[in-house]
XYZ file of N, CA and C in Angstrom:
525
model
N -11.938 26.097 -35.373
C -11.601 25.432 -34.151
C -12.804 24.756 -33.529
N -14.000 25.052 -33.954
C -15.178 24.430 -33.358
C -15.143 22.932 -33.593
N -15.515 22.182 -32.566
C -15.527 20.733 -32.661
C -14.188 20.104 -32.313
N -13.121 20.897 -32.279
C -11.807 20.360 -31.919
C -11.726 20.141 -30.413
N -11.001 19.134 -30.022
C -10.722 18.912 -28.608
C -9.689 19.938 -28.170
N -9.949 20.638 -27.069
C -9.046 21.697 -26.612
C -7.645 21.164 -26.334
N -7.521 19.893 -25.930
C -6.202 19.328 -25.659
C -5.383 19.141 -26.926
N -6.049 19.043 -28.078
C -5.343 18.865 -29.335
C -4.917 20.181 -29.953
N -5.449 21.270 -29.502
C -5.095 22.576 -30.024
C -3.744 22.958 -29.450
N -2.775 23.205 -30.307
C -1.397 23.413 -29.850
C -1.259 24.598 -28.909
N -2.106 25.570 -29.027
C -2.021 26.739 -28.162
C -2.425 26.446 -26.731
N -3.229 25.400 -26.514
C -3.692 25.077 -25.166
C -3.107 23.780 -24.620
N -2.397 23.044 -25.438
C -1.901 21.735 -25.015
C -1.059 21.791 -23.764
N -0.172 22.777 -23.688
C 0.707 22.848 -22.523
C -0.061 23.235 -21.265
N -1.093 24.049 -21.419
C -1.908 24.426 -20.264
C -2.686 23.219 -19.766
N -3.256 22.463 -20.680
C -4.086 21.326 -20.302
C -3.270 20.238 -19.610
N -1.994 20.121 -19.949
C -1.191 19.057 -19.350
C -0.311 19.552 -18.205
N -0.281 20.865 -17.982
C 0.624 21.412 -16.970
C 0.142 21.170 -15.541
N -1.170 21.052 -15.346
C -1.700 20.892 -13.992
C -1.197 19.585 -13.387
N -0.614 19.664 -12.200
C -0.122 18.456 -11.550
C -1.163 17.966 -10.558
N -1.215 16.658 -10.403
C -2.151 16.068 -9.465
C -1.467 15.910 -8.118
N -2.163 16.304 -7.081
C -1.637 16.164 -5.733
C -2.138 14.839 -5.184
N -1.232 14.097 -4.605
C -1.555 12.784 -4.057
C -2.540 12.907 -2.900
N -3.619 12.162 -2.969
C -4.591 12.135 -1.890
C -4.065 11.313 -0.723
N -4.855 11.236 0.321
C -4.464 10.456 1.486
C -5.101 11.004 2.744
N -4.524 10.653 3.860
C -5.052 11.093 5.155
C -4.380 12.404 5.573
N -5.221 13.337 6.020
C -4.759 14.647 6.457
C -5.330 14.941 7.837
N -4.481 15.428 8.740
C -4.949 15.925 10.029
C -5.452 17.337 9.781
N -6.706 17.592 10.120
C -7.265 18.921 9.885
C -7.356 19.681 11.201
N -7.187 20.992 11.088
C -7.206 21.860 12.262
C -7.701 23.233 11.852
N -8.044 24.026 12.857
C -8.553 25.378 12.617
C -7.578 26.435 13.112
N -7.513 27.506 12.343
C -6.955 28.792 12.754
C -8.081 29.768 12.488
N -8.704 30.270 13.543
C -9.902 31.085 13.352
C -10.991 30.227 12.734
N -11.630 30.746 11.687
C -12.686 29.996 10.996
C -12.168 29.221 9.798
N -10.863 29.285 9.555
C -10.282 28.624 8.392
C -9.781 27.241 8.772
N -10.116 26.268 7.916
C -9.704 24.891 8.173
C -8.517 24.535 7.283
N -7.517 23.937 7.900
C -6.291 23.550 7.214
C -6.074 22.055 7.395
N -5.206 21.496 6.577
C -4.842 20.100 6.725
C -3.368 19.895 6.447
N -2.777 18.929 7.147
C -1.408 18.523 6.863
C -1.385 17.003 6.753
N -0.473 16.511 5.934
C -0.388 15.069 5.722
C -0.128 14.370 7.054
N -0.933 13.357 7.327
C -0.854 12.665 8.614
C 0.523 12.033 8.832
N 1.193 11.647 7.756
C 2.509 11.027 7.896
C 3.564 11.991 8.430
N 3.291 13.290 8.379
C 4.213 14.294 8.920
C 3.978 14.532 10.415
N 2.838 14.062 10.934
C 2.452 14.322 12.324
C 3.069 13.273 13.246
N 3.763 13.751 14.284
C 4.338 12.866 15.295
C 3.342 12.633 16.433
N 2.745 13.729 16.906
C 1.766 13.643 17.989
C 1.081 14.991 18.172
N 0.038 14.986 18.980
C -0.684 16.209 19.337
C -0.624 16.318 20.853
N -0.194 17.485 21.340
C -0.081 17.682 22.783
C -0.821 18.953 23.181
N -1.196 19.016 24.442
C -1.813 20.235 24.954
C -0.792 21.358 25.006
N -1.313 22.560 25.092
C -0.419 23.714 25.188
C 0.368 23.596 26.490
N 1.617 23.938 26.454
C 2.471 23.835 27.630
C 3.363 25.064 27.698
N 4.142 25.170 28.764
C 5.024 26.329 28.911
C 6.059 26.342 27.790
N 6.163 27.494 27.138
C 7.099 27.678 26.033
C 8.157 28.678 26.486
N 9.413 28.305 26.340
C 10.517 29.189 26.707
C 10.861 30.070 25.513
N 10.692 31.398 25.659
C 11.014 32.294 24.538
C 12.511 32.262 24.214
N 12.825 32.466 22.943
C 14.214 32.553 22.497
C 14.418 33.962 21.948
N 15.361 34.715 22.522
C 15.564 36.101 22.073
C 15.962 36.192 20.599
N 15.609 37.318 20.000
C 15.978 37.671 18.633
C 15.554 36.632 17.599
N 14.356 36.115 17.765
C 13.787 35.222 16.750
C 12.569 35.910 16.152
N 12.155 35.494 14.961
C 10.956 36.092 14.363
C 9.739 35.920 15.273
N 8.759 36.822 15.131
C 7.557 36.799 15.977
C 6.821 35.464 15.944
N 6.842 34.789 14.807
C 6.074 33.547 14.705
C 6.735 32.380 15.437
N 8.003 32.510 15.807
C 8.657 31.474 16.613
C 8.412 31.831 18.073
N 7.525 31.080 18.722
C 7.154 31.374 20.103
C 8.249 31.010 21.083
N 9.100 30.076 20.703
C 10.173 29.635 21.582
C 10.397 28.152 21.429
N 10.811 27.511 22.531
C 11.086 26.079 22.505
C 10.401 25.404 23.689
N 10.143 24.111 23.523
C 9.616 23.291 24.612
C 10.548 22.101 24.809
N 10.477 21.529 25.995
C 11.202 20.307 26.293
C 10.167 19.191 26.280
N 10.203 18.385 25.236
C 9.249 17.284 25.101
C 9.990 15.974 25.333
N 9.843 15.451 26.542
C 10.496 14.199 26.928
C 11.999 14.217 26.621
N 12.652 15.328 26.983
C 14.098 15.434 26.817
C 14.557 15.974 25.473
N 13.635 16.219 24.562
C 13.979 16.774 23.248
C 13.550 18.238 23.189
N 14.463 19.105 22.779
C 14.152 20.522 22.618
C 13.537 20.718 21.237
N 12.332 21.298 21.215
C 11.573 21.450 19.973
C 11.163 22.908 19.802
N 11.506 23.525 18.651
C 11.019 24.878 18.387
C 9.510 24.853 18.149
N 8.836 25.920 18.568
C 7.381 25.995 18.441
C 7.009 27.216 17.601
N 6.206 26.968 16.579
C 5.756 28.000 15.642
C 4.303 28.348 15.948
N 4.004 29.635 15.994
C 2.620 30.091 16.152
C 2.099 30.359 14.745
N 1.327 29.413 14.214
C 0.891 29.515 12.821
C 0.082 30.774 12.539
N -0.686 31.252 13.518
C -1.445 32.494 13.304
C -0.496 33.624 12.908
N 0.598 33.782 13.630
C 1.571 34.836 13.315
C 2.231 34.581 11.965
N 2.579 33.342 11.696
C 3.230 33.002 10.425
C 2.344 33.371 9.241
N 1.030 33.210 9.416
C 0.084 33.493 8.336
C -0.507 34.897 8.409
N 0.045 35.748 9.281
C -0.411 37.133 9.348
C -1.752 37.326 10.030
N -2.152 36.372 10.862
C -3.415 36.468 11.592
C -3.143 37.060 12.977
N -4.144 37.710 13.578
C -3.929 38.286 14.911
C -3.788 37.193 15.979
N -3.013 37.505 17.010
C -2.881 36.581 18.137
C -4.169 36.576 18.939
N -4.473 35.433 19.541
C -5.630 35.318 20.432
C -5.182 34.607 21.708
N -6.005 34.706 22.732
C -5.729 33.983 23.975
C -5.900 32.482 23.725
N -5.080 31.685 24.392
C -5.230 30.236 24.306
C -6.535 29.813 24.965
N -7.135 28.763 24.447
C -8.337 28.166 25.031
C -8.007 26.731 25.431
N -8.993 26.025 25.965
C -8.746 24.618 26.306
C -8.568 23.767 25.049
N -8.942 24.307 23.880
C -8.776 23.566 22.625
C -7.462 23.886 21.910
N -6.778 24.938 22.349
C -5.489 25.282 21.745
C -4.519 24.134 22.002
N -3.796 23.731 20.970
C -2.862 22.623 21.147
C -1.656 22.788 20.233
N -0.712 21.898 20.413
C 0.509 21.889 19.613
C 0.531 20.596 18.815
N 0.631 20.737 17.498
C 0.807 19.575 16.629
C 2.312 19.429 16.417
N 2.857 18.311 16.846
C 4.288 18.056 16.678
C 4.472 17.359 15.334
N 5.266 17.991 14.457
C 5.465 17.477 13.098
C 6.948 17.285 12.821
N 7.226 16.422 11.858
C 8.598 16.267 11.376
C 8.648 16.855 9.984
N 9.507 17.849 9.810
C 9.685 18.497 8.524
C 11.169 18.488 8.198
N 11.493 18.044 7.017
C 12.904 17.870 6.631
C 13.562 17.026 7.716
N 14.561 17.542 8.400
C 15.203 16.778 9.484
C 14.974 17.412 10.840
N 13.907 18.193 10.957
C 13.646 18.919 12.194
C 12.254 18.578 12.720
N 12.177 18.311 14.012
C 10.874 18.141 14.653
C 10.515 19.490 15.250
N 9.294 19.953 14.982
C 8.853 21.247 15.509
C 7.388 21.158 15.893
N 6.961 22.106 16.710
C 5.575 22.175 17.136
C 4.857 23.306 16.428
N 3.592 23.087 16.119
C 2.739 24.095 15.493
C 1.580 24.392 16.430
N 1.472 25.631 16.902
C 0.343 25.999 17.755
C -0.849 26.290 16.855
N -1.959 25.588 17.112
C -3.193 25.780 16.345
C -4.340 26.039 17.313
N -5.416 26.644 16.801
C -6.568 26.954 17.652
C -7.253 25.691 18.147
N -7.417 24.728 17.249
C -7.992 23.442 17.648
C -7.814 22.426 16.535
N -7.672 21.176 16.930
C -7.578 20.078 15.972
C -8.983 19.608 15.672
N -9.224 19.245 14.433
C -10.562 18.824 14.026
C -10.646 17.295 13.916
N -10.034 16.736 12.876
C -10.162 15.294 12.637
C -9.101 14.849 11.643
N -9.039 13.544 11.423
C -8.241 12.998 10.334
C -9.209 12.722 9.192
N -8.947 13.343 8.053
C -9.814 13.199 6.880
C -9.073 12.439 5.794
N -9.767 11.507 5.165
C -9.216 10.793 4.015
C -9.706 11.526 2.775
N -8.813 12.226 2.104
C -9.192 13.033 0.947
C -8.603 12.383 -0.299
N -9.466 11.881 -1.197
C -8.970 11.242 -2.421
C -8.298 12.243 -3.361
N -7.401 11.739 -4.191
C -6.685 12.568 -5.164
C -7.643 13.403 -6.006
N -8.767 12.827 -6.412
C -9.735 13.539 -7.262
C -10.377 14.732 -6.567
N -10.320 14.773 -5.242
C -10.922 15.876 -4.487
C -9.901 16.921 -4.041
N -8.715 16.875 -4.631
C -7.681 17.866 -4.316
C -7.327 18.627 -5.584
N -7.491 19.941 -5.523
C -7.123 20.812 -6.640
C -5.822 21.522 -6.314
N -5.117 21.905 -7.362
C -3.890 22.673 -7.201
C -4.218 24.021 -6.572
N -3.290 24.559 -5.814
C -3.490 25.874 -5.190
C -3.626 26.931 -6.278
N -4.632 27.799 -6.161
C -4.790 28.853 -7.168
C -3.693 29.899 -7.031
N -3.426 30.586 -8.114
C -2.457 31.675 -8.078
C -3.191 32.950 -7.710
N -2.672 33.657 -6.738
C -3.272 34.924 -6.329
C -2.429 36.096 -6.807
N -1.542 35.838 -7.741
C -0.671 36.890 -8.240
C 0.574 37.006 -7.383
N 1.317 38.052 -7.609
C 2.599 38.216 -6.921
C 2.459 38.679 -5.480
N 1.264 39.116 -5.075
C 1.090 39.661 -3.731
C 0.897 38.591 -2.661
N 0.499 37.386 -3.047
C 0.220 36.333 -2.074
C 1.101 35.125 -2.372
N 1.877 34.702 -1.387
C 2.734 33.533 -1.532
C 1.915 32.277 -1.241
N 1.756 31.436 -2.249
C 1.011 30.185 -2.062
C 1.938 28.978 -2.153
N 3.231 29.217 -2.078
C 4.208 28.142 -2.211
C 4.002 27.045 -1.167
N 3.548 27.414 0.034
C 3.375 26.445 1.118
C 2.021 25.731 1.063
N 1.172 26.070 0.090
C -0.120 25.390 -0.042
C 0.051 24.215 -0.997
N -0.132 23.021 -0.474
C -0.027 21.802 -1.262
C -1.178 21.719 -2.256
N -2.370 22.073 -1.794
C -3.549 22.031 -2.641
C -4.779 22.446 -1.859
N -5.907 22.405 -2.545
C -7.195 22.726 -1.940
C -7.999 21.432 -1.894
N -8.299 20.980 -0.686
C -9.060 19.750 -0.525
C -10.544 20.037 -0.415
N -11.341 19.265 -1.151
C -12.798 19.378 -1.064
C -13.286 18.148 -0.307
N -13.936 18.393 0.833
C -14.346 17.285 1.683
C -15.603 17.677 2.437
N -16.640 16.870 2.338
C -17.893 17.087 3.072
C -18.417 18.512 2.873
N -18.505 18.949 1.634
C -19.019 20.281 1.265
C -18.219 21.431 1.863
N -16.969 21.189 2.212
C -16.090 22.226 2.739
C -14.831 22.283 1.887
N -14.121 23.384 2.036
C -12.821 23.537 1.388
C -11.773 23.620 2.490
N -10.703 22.846 2.340
C -9.623 22.845 3.324
C -8.319 23.180 2.607
N -7.571 24.118 3.170
C -6.255 24.432 2.619
C -5.281 23.369 3.117
N -4.718 22.614 2.195
C -3.775 21.567 2.553
C -2.366 22.144 2.485
N -1.667 22.105 3.600
C -0.354 22.730 3.702
C 0.762 21.749 3.375
N 1.763 22.245 2.681
C 3.005 21.509 2.498
C 3.896 21.943 3.655
N 3.901 21.162 4.710
C 4.556 21.565 5.944
C 6.049 21.809 5.743
N 6.649 21.166 4.742
C 8.063 21.393 4.455
C 8.323 22.780 3.875
N 7.271 23.449 3.373
C 7.449 24.769 2.762
C 6.839 25.908 3.577
N 6.145 25.586 4.669
C 5.587 26.638 5.525
C 6.731 27.465 6.108
N 7.813 26.803 6.417
C 9.010 27.467 6.920
C 10.012 27.536 5.772
N 10.523 28.719 5.480
C 11.494 28.879 4.394
C 12.823 28.224 4.774
N 13.676 28.036 3.788
C 14.984 27.422 4.031
C 15.794 28.238 5.039
N 15.720 29.549 4.932
C 16.459 30.422 5.855
C 15.899 30.298 7.275
N 14.558 30.276 7.405
C 13.931 30.122 8.723
C 14.259 28.752 9.313
N 14.233 27.734 8.453
C 14.552 26.371 8.871
C 15.983 26.306 9.418
N 16.925 26.924 8.694
C 18.323 26.939 9.132
C 18.449 27.637 10.483
N 17.713 28.733 10.662
C 17.739 29.454 11.931
C 17.199 28.621 13.075
N 16.091 27.907 12.834
C 15.516 27.066 13.891
C 16.440 25.899 14.217
N 17.053 25.316 13.202
C 17.994 24.220 13.437
C 19.153 24.693 14.300
N 19.615 25.910 14.040
C 20.721 26.495 14.806
C 20.308 26.717 16.266
N 19.067 27.179 16.476
C 18.558 27.383 17.841
C 18.602 26.071 18.617
N 18.061 25.014 18.011
C 18.015 23.708 18.670
C 19.432 23.200 18.928
N 20.299 23.374 17.947
C 21.694 22.933 18.078
C 22.393 23.652 19.232
N 22.178 24.960 19.351
C 22.821 25.744 20.408
C 22.292 25.394 21.795
N 21.010 25.050 21.890
C 20.418 24.708 23.190
C 20.855 23.315 23.622
N 20.914 22.400 22.668
C 21.331 21.029 22.995
C 22.808 21.028 23.189
């Protein structure tokens, strides 16, 4: 096998071609604690300051409630809770990123927004597998930018289909 190209070896061919490339582009980056995340800018509707959130009974802990944004009722997700991080007090940098996912507009509470980064396709790696104990389905990829690593989220998969259906029902019942 010495001197052979690994892609030509039938035992490795499927591995070498299985890796999918994640499309580069502009990502809004934000922090939860010391970890930097990014979401595709095309999913972002706007960024607003933290505002009064009306709790909705019998919802998962990560659903903080709903807000009235210019006449539209929007469910608000506390990403720290969704990702198993401890809750912290809001600061002047805490904000809500309003995103459109599937057919639902929702808010994401983050510690602070950082910037819009243009990350080329070549600087995005596929999410590593951490085994069966860690769900990485919602990670679009790992972006390498300015000597940092950013977890790029697939915002459509951060919320499961069942959670999405529940949030849609909440909005439907309130409207």
